[in-house]
mmCIF file of C-alpha atoms in Angstrom:
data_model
loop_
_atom_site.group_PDB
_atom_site.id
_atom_site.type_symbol
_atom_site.label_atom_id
_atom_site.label_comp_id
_atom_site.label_asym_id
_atom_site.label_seq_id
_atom_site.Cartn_x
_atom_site.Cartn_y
_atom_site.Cartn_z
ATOM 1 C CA UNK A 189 30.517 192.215 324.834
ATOM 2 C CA UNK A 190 32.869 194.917 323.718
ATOM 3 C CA UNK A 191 36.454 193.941 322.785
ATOM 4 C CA UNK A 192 39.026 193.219 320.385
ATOM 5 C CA UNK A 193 39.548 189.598 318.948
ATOM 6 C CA UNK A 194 42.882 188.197 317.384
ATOM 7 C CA UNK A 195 42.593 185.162 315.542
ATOM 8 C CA UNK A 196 43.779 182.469 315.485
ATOM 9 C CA UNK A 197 45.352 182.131 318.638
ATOM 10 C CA UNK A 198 48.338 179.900 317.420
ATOM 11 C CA UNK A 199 49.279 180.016 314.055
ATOM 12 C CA UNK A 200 52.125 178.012 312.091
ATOM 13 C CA UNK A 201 53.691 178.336 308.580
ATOM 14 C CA UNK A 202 56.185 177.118 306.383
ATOM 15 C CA UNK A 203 58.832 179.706 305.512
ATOM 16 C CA UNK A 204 58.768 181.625 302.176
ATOM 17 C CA UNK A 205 54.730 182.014 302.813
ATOM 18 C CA UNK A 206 52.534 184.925 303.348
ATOM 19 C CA UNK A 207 50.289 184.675 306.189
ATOM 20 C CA UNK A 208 47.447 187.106 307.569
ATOM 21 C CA UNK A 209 46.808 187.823 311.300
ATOM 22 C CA UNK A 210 42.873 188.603 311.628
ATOM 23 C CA UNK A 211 42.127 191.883 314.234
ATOM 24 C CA UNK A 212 38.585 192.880 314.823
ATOM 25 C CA UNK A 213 37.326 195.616 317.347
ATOM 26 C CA UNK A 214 33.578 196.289 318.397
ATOM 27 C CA UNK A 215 34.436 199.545 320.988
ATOM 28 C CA UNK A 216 34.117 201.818 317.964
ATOM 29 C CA UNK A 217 37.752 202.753 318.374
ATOM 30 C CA UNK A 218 39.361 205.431 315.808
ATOM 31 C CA UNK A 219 42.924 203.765 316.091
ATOM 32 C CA UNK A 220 44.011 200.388 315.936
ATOM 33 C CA UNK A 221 47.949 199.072 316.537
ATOM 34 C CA UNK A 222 50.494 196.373 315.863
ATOM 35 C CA UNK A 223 52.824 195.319 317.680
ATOM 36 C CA UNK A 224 55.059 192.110 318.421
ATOM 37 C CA UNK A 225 56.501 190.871 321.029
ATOM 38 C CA UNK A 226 59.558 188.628 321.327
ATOM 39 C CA UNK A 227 61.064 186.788 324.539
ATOM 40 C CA UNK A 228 61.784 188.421 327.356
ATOM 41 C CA UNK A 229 61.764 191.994 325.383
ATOM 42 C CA UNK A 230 58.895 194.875 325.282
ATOM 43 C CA UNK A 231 56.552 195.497 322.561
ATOM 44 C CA UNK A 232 57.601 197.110 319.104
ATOM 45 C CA UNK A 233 55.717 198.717 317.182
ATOM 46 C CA UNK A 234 55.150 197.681 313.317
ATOM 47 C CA UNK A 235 52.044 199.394 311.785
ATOM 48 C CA UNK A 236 49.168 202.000 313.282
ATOM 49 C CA UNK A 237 46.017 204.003 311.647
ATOM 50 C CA UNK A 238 44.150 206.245 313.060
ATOM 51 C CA UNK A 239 41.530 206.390 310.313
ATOM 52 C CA UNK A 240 39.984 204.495 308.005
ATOM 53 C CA UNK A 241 41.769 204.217 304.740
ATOM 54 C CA UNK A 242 45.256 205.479 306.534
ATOM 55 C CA UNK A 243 47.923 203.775 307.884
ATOM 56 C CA UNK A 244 51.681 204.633 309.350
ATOM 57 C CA UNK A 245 54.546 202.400 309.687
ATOM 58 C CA UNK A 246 55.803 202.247 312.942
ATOM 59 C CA UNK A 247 59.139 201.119 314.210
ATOM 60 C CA UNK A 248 59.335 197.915 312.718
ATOM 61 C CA UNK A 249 57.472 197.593 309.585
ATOM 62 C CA UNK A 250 59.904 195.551 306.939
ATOM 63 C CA UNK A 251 58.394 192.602 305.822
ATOM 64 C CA UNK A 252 54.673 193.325 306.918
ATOM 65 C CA UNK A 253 51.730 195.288 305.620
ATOM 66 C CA UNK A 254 48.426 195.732 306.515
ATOM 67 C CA UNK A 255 45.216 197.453 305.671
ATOM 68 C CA UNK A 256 42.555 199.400 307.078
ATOM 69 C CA UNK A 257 39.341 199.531 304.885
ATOM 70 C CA UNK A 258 36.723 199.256 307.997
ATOM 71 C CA UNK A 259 37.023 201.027 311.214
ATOM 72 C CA UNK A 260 36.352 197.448 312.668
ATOM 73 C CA UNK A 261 38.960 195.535 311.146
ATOM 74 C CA UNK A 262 42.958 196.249 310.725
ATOM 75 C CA UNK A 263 44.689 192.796 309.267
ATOM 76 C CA UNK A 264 48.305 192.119 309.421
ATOM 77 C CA UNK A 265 49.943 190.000 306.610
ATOM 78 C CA UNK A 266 53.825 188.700 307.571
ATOM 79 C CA UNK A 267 55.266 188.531 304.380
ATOM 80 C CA UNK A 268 57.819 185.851 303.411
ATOM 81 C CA UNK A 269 60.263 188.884 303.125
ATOM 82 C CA UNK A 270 60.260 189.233 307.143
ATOM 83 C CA UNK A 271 63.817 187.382 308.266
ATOM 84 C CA UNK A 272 62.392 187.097 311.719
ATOM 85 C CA UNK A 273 58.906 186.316 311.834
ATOM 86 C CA UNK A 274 58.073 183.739 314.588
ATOM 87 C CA UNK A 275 56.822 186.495 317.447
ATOM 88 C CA UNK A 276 53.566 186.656 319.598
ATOM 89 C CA UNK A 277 51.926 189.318 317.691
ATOM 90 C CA UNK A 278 49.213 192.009 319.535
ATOM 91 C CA UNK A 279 46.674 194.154 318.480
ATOM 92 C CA UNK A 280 45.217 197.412 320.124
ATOM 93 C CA UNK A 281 43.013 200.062 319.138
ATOM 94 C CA UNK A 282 41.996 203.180 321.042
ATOM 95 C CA UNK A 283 39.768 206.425 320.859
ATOM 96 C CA UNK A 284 41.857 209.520 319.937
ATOM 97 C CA UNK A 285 40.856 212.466 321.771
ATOM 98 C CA UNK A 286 42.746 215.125 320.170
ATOM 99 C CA UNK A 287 42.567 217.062 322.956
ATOM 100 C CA UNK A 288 44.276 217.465 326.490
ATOM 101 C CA UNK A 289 42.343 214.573 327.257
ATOM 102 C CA UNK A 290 44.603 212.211 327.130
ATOM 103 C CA UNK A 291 43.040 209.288 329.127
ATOM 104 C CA UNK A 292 41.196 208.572 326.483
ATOM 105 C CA UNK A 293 43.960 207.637 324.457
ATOM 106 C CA UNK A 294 44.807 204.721 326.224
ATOM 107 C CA UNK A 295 45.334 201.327 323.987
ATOM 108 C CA UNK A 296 43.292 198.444 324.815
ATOM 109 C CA UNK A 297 44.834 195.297 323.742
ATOM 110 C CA UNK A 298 43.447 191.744 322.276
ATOM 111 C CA UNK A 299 44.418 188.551 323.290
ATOM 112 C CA UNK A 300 47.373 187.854 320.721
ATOM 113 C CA UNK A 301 48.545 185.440 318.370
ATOM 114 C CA UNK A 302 51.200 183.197 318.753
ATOM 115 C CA UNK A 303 53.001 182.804 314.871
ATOM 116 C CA UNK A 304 55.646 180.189 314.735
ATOM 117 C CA UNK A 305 57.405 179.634 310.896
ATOM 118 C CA UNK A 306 58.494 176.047 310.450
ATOM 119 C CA UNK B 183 68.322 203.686 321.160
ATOM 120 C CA UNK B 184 65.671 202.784 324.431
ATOM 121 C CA UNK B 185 63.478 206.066 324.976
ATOM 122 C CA UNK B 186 61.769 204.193 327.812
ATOM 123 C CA UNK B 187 63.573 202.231 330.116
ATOM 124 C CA UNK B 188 63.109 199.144 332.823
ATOM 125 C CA UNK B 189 66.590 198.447 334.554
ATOM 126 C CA UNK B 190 65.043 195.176 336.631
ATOM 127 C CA UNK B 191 64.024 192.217 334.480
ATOM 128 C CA UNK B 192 62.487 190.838 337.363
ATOM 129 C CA UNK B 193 61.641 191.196 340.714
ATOM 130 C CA UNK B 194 60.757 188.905 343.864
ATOM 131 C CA UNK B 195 58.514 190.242 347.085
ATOM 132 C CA UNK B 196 56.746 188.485 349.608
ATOM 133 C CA UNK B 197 53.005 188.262 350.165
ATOM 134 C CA UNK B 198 51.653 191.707 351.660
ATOM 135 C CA UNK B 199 54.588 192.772 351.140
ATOM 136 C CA UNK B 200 55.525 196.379 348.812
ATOM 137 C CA UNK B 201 55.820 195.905 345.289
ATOM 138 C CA UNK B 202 58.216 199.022 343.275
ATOM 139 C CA UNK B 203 58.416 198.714 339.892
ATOM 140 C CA UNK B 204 60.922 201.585 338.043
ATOM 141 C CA UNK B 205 60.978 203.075 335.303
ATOM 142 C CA UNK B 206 63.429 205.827 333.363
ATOM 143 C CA UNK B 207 62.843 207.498 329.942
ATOM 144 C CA UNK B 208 65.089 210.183 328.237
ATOM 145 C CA UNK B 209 62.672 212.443 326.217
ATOM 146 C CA UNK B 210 61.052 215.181 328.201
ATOM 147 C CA UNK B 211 58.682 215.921 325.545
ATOM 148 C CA UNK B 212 56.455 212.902 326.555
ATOM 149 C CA UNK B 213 53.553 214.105 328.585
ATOM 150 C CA UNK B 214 51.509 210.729 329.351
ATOM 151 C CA UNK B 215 52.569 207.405 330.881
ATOM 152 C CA UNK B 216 50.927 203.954 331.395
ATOM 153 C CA UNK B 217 51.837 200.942 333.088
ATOM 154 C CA UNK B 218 50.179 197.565 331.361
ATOM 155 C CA UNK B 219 50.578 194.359 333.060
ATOM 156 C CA UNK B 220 50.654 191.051 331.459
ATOM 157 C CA UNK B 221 50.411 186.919 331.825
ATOM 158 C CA UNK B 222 52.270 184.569 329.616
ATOM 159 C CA UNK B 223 50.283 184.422 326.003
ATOM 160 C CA UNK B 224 47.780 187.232 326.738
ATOM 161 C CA UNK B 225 47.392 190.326 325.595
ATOM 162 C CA UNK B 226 48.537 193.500 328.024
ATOM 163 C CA UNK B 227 45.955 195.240 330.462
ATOM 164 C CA UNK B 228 45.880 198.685 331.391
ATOM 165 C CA UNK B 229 46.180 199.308 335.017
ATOM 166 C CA UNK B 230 47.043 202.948 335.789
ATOM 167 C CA UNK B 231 48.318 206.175 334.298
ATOM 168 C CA UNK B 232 49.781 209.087 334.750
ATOM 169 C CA UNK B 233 50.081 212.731 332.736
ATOM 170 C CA UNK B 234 52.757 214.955 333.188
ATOM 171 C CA UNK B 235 50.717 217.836 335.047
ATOM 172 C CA UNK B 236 50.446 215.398 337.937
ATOM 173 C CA UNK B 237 52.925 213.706 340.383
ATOM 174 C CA UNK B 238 51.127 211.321 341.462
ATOM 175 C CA UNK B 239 48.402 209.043 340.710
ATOM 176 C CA UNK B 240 46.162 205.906 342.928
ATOM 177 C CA UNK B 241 43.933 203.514 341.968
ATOM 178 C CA UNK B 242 43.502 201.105 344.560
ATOM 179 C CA UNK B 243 46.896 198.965 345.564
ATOM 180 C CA UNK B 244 48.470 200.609 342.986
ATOM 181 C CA UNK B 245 49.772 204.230 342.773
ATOM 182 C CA UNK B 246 52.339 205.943 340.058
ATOM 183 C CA UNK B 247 54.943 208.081 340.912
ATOM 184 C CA UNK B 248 56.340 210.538 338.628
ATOM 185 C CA UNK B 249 59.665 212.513 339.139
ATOM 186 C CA UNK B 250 60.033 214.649 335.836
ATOM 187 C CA UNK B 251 63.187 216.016 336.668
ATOM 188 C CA UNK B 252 64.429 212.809 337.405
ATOM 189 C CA UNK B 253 62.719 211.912 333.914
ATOM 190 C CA UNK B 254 61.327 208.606 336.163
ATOM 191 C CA UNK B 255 58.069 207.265 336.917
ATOM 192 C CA UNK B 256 57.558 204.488 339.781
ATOM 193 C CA UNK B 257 54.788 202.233 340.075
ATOM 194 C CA UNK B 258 53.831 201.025 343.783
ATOM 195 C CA UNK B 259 51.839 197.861 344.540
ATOM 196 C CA UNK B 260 50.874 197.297 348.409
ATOM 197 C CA UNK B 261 50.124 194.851 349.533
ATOM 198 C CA UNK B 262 51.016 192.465 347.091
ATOM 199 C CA UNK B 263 49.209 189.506 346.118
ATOM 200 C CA UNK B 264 50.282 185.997 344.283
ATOM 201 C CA UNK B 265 47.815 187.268 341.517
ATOM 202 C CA UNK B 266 49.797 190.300 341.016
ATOM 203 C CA UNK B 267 52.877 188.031 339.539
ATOM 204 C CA UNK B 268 53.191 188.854 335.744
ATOM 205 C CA UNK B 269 55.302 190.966 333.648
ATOM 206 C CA UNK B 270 54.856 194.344 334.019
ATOM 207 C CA UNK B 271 55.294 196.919 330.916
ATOM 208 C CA UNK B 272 55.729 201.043 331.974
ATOM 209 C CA UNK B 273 54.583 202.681 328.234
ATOM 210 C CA UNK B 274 55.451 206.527 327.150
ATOM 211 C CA UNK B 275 52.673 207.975 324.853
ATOM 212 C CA UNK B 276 54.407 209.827 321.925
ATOM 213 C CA UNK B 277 53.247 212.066 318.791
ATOM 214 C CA UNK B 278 50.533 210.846 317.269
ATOM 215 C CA UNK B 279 49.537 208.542 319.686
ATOM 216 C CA UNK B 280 52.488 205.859 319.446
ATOM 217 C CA UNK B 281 53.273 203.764 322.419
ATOM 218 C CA UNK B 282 57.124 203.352 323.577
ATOM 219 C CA UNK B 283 56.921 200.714 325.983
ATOM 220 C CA UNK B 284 60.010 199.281 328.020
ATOM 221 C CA UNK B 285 61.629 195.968 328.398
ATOM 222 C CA UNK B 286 59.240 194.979 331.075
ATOM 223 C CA UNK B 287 59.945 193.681 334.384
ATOM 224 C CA UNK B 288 58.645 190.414 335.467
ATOM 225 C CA UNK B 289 56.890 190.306 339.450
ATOM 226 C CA UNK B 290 57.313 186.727 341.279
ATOM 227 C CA UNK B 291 55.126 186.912 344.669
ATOM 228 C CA UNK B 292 55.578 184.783 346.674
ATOM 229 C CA UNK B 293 52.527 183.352 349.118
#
């Protein structure tokens, strides 16, 4: 089956820590995405690459980081210096045409993670 | 400052009924638009698009408007069905391939 995992699902920690959010995508996907979500708003932006290797921040990237050193793989780590950090957090990859094509740009997202700080 | 723009947190229609979802963005330099719909604790799933060339798109029970003068895109769902409720996202594609998505406007149907 081709997809895009998050893991885990639910995730807790105790403020002050570090914690990684795990994104993995088998559709052979150029670009993979960030975002979070809080209640009742839209989705925001926080990191994107579109290669291996490269990364951008997006709209929202104090107090995260993340990595891209397989086309597969693209983890998020909420750092302790993020004031806000309990969010449901979403992953997404797509092709990248570079062309007029631009259907092919559309992001496919996984199934989230739900981070709580205690 | 919002580039892309729901006005109606939520909306309420009756079974079978017409479902119109709005949506308003300011910068006329985007040239692709998506609407993603979503349950509670998922992750979004595409369901139609739209590019700029066009002004109007269908797939099925659902079909996009877009008024680029108006800098607005609609998104129609008929008839609609108690499996359509969720929260429904309209998304502008931007340089390099950034998604601006609205607030998101959440569809109750009701059987």
């Amino acid at each position: 089956d081709g997809g895009i995992t998050q893991s885990p699902k639910y995730l807790f920690r105790k403020e002050g820590q570090n914690v990684t959010l795990s994104c993995e995508q088998n559709l052979n996907h150029d670009a993979m995405y960030w975002y979070r979500q809080d209640p009742g708003q839209g989705l925001r932006l926080i990191y994107y690459s579109q290669i291996v290797n490269d990364f951008q921040k997006g709209d929202i990237a104090e107090g995260y980081s993340v990595s891209r050193e397989k086309k597969e793989s693209f983890p998020l780590t909420v750092t302790s210096a993020q004031k806000n950090p309990t969010a449901f957090y979403l992953c997404a990859s797509s092709l990248l045409a570079g062309g007029p094509l631009r259907a092919t740009d559309t992001q496919y997202f996984g199934p989230g993670t739900r981070l709580t700080v205690l | 400052d919002q580039q892309v723009k729901q006005n109606s947190p939520s909306l309420s229609v009756q079974e079978g009924r017409i479902s119109i979802l709005n949506c308003d963005y300011t910068n006329s330099m985007f040239d692709y638009f998506l609407w993603y719909k979503k349950y509670p604790a998922e992750g979004p799933t595409f369901l139609i698009s739209i590019s700029s060339i066009k002004d109007k798109n269908e797939d099925g029970r659902f079909t996009v408007f877009l008024n680029k003068s108006a800098k607005h895109l609609s998104l129609h769902i008929v008839p609609s069905q108690p499996g359509d409720s969720a929260v429904y996202f309209c998304a502008a594609l931007t340089a390099g391939n950034k998604l601006t998505f609205g607030g998101g406007t959440r569809v109750l149907v009701k059987p």
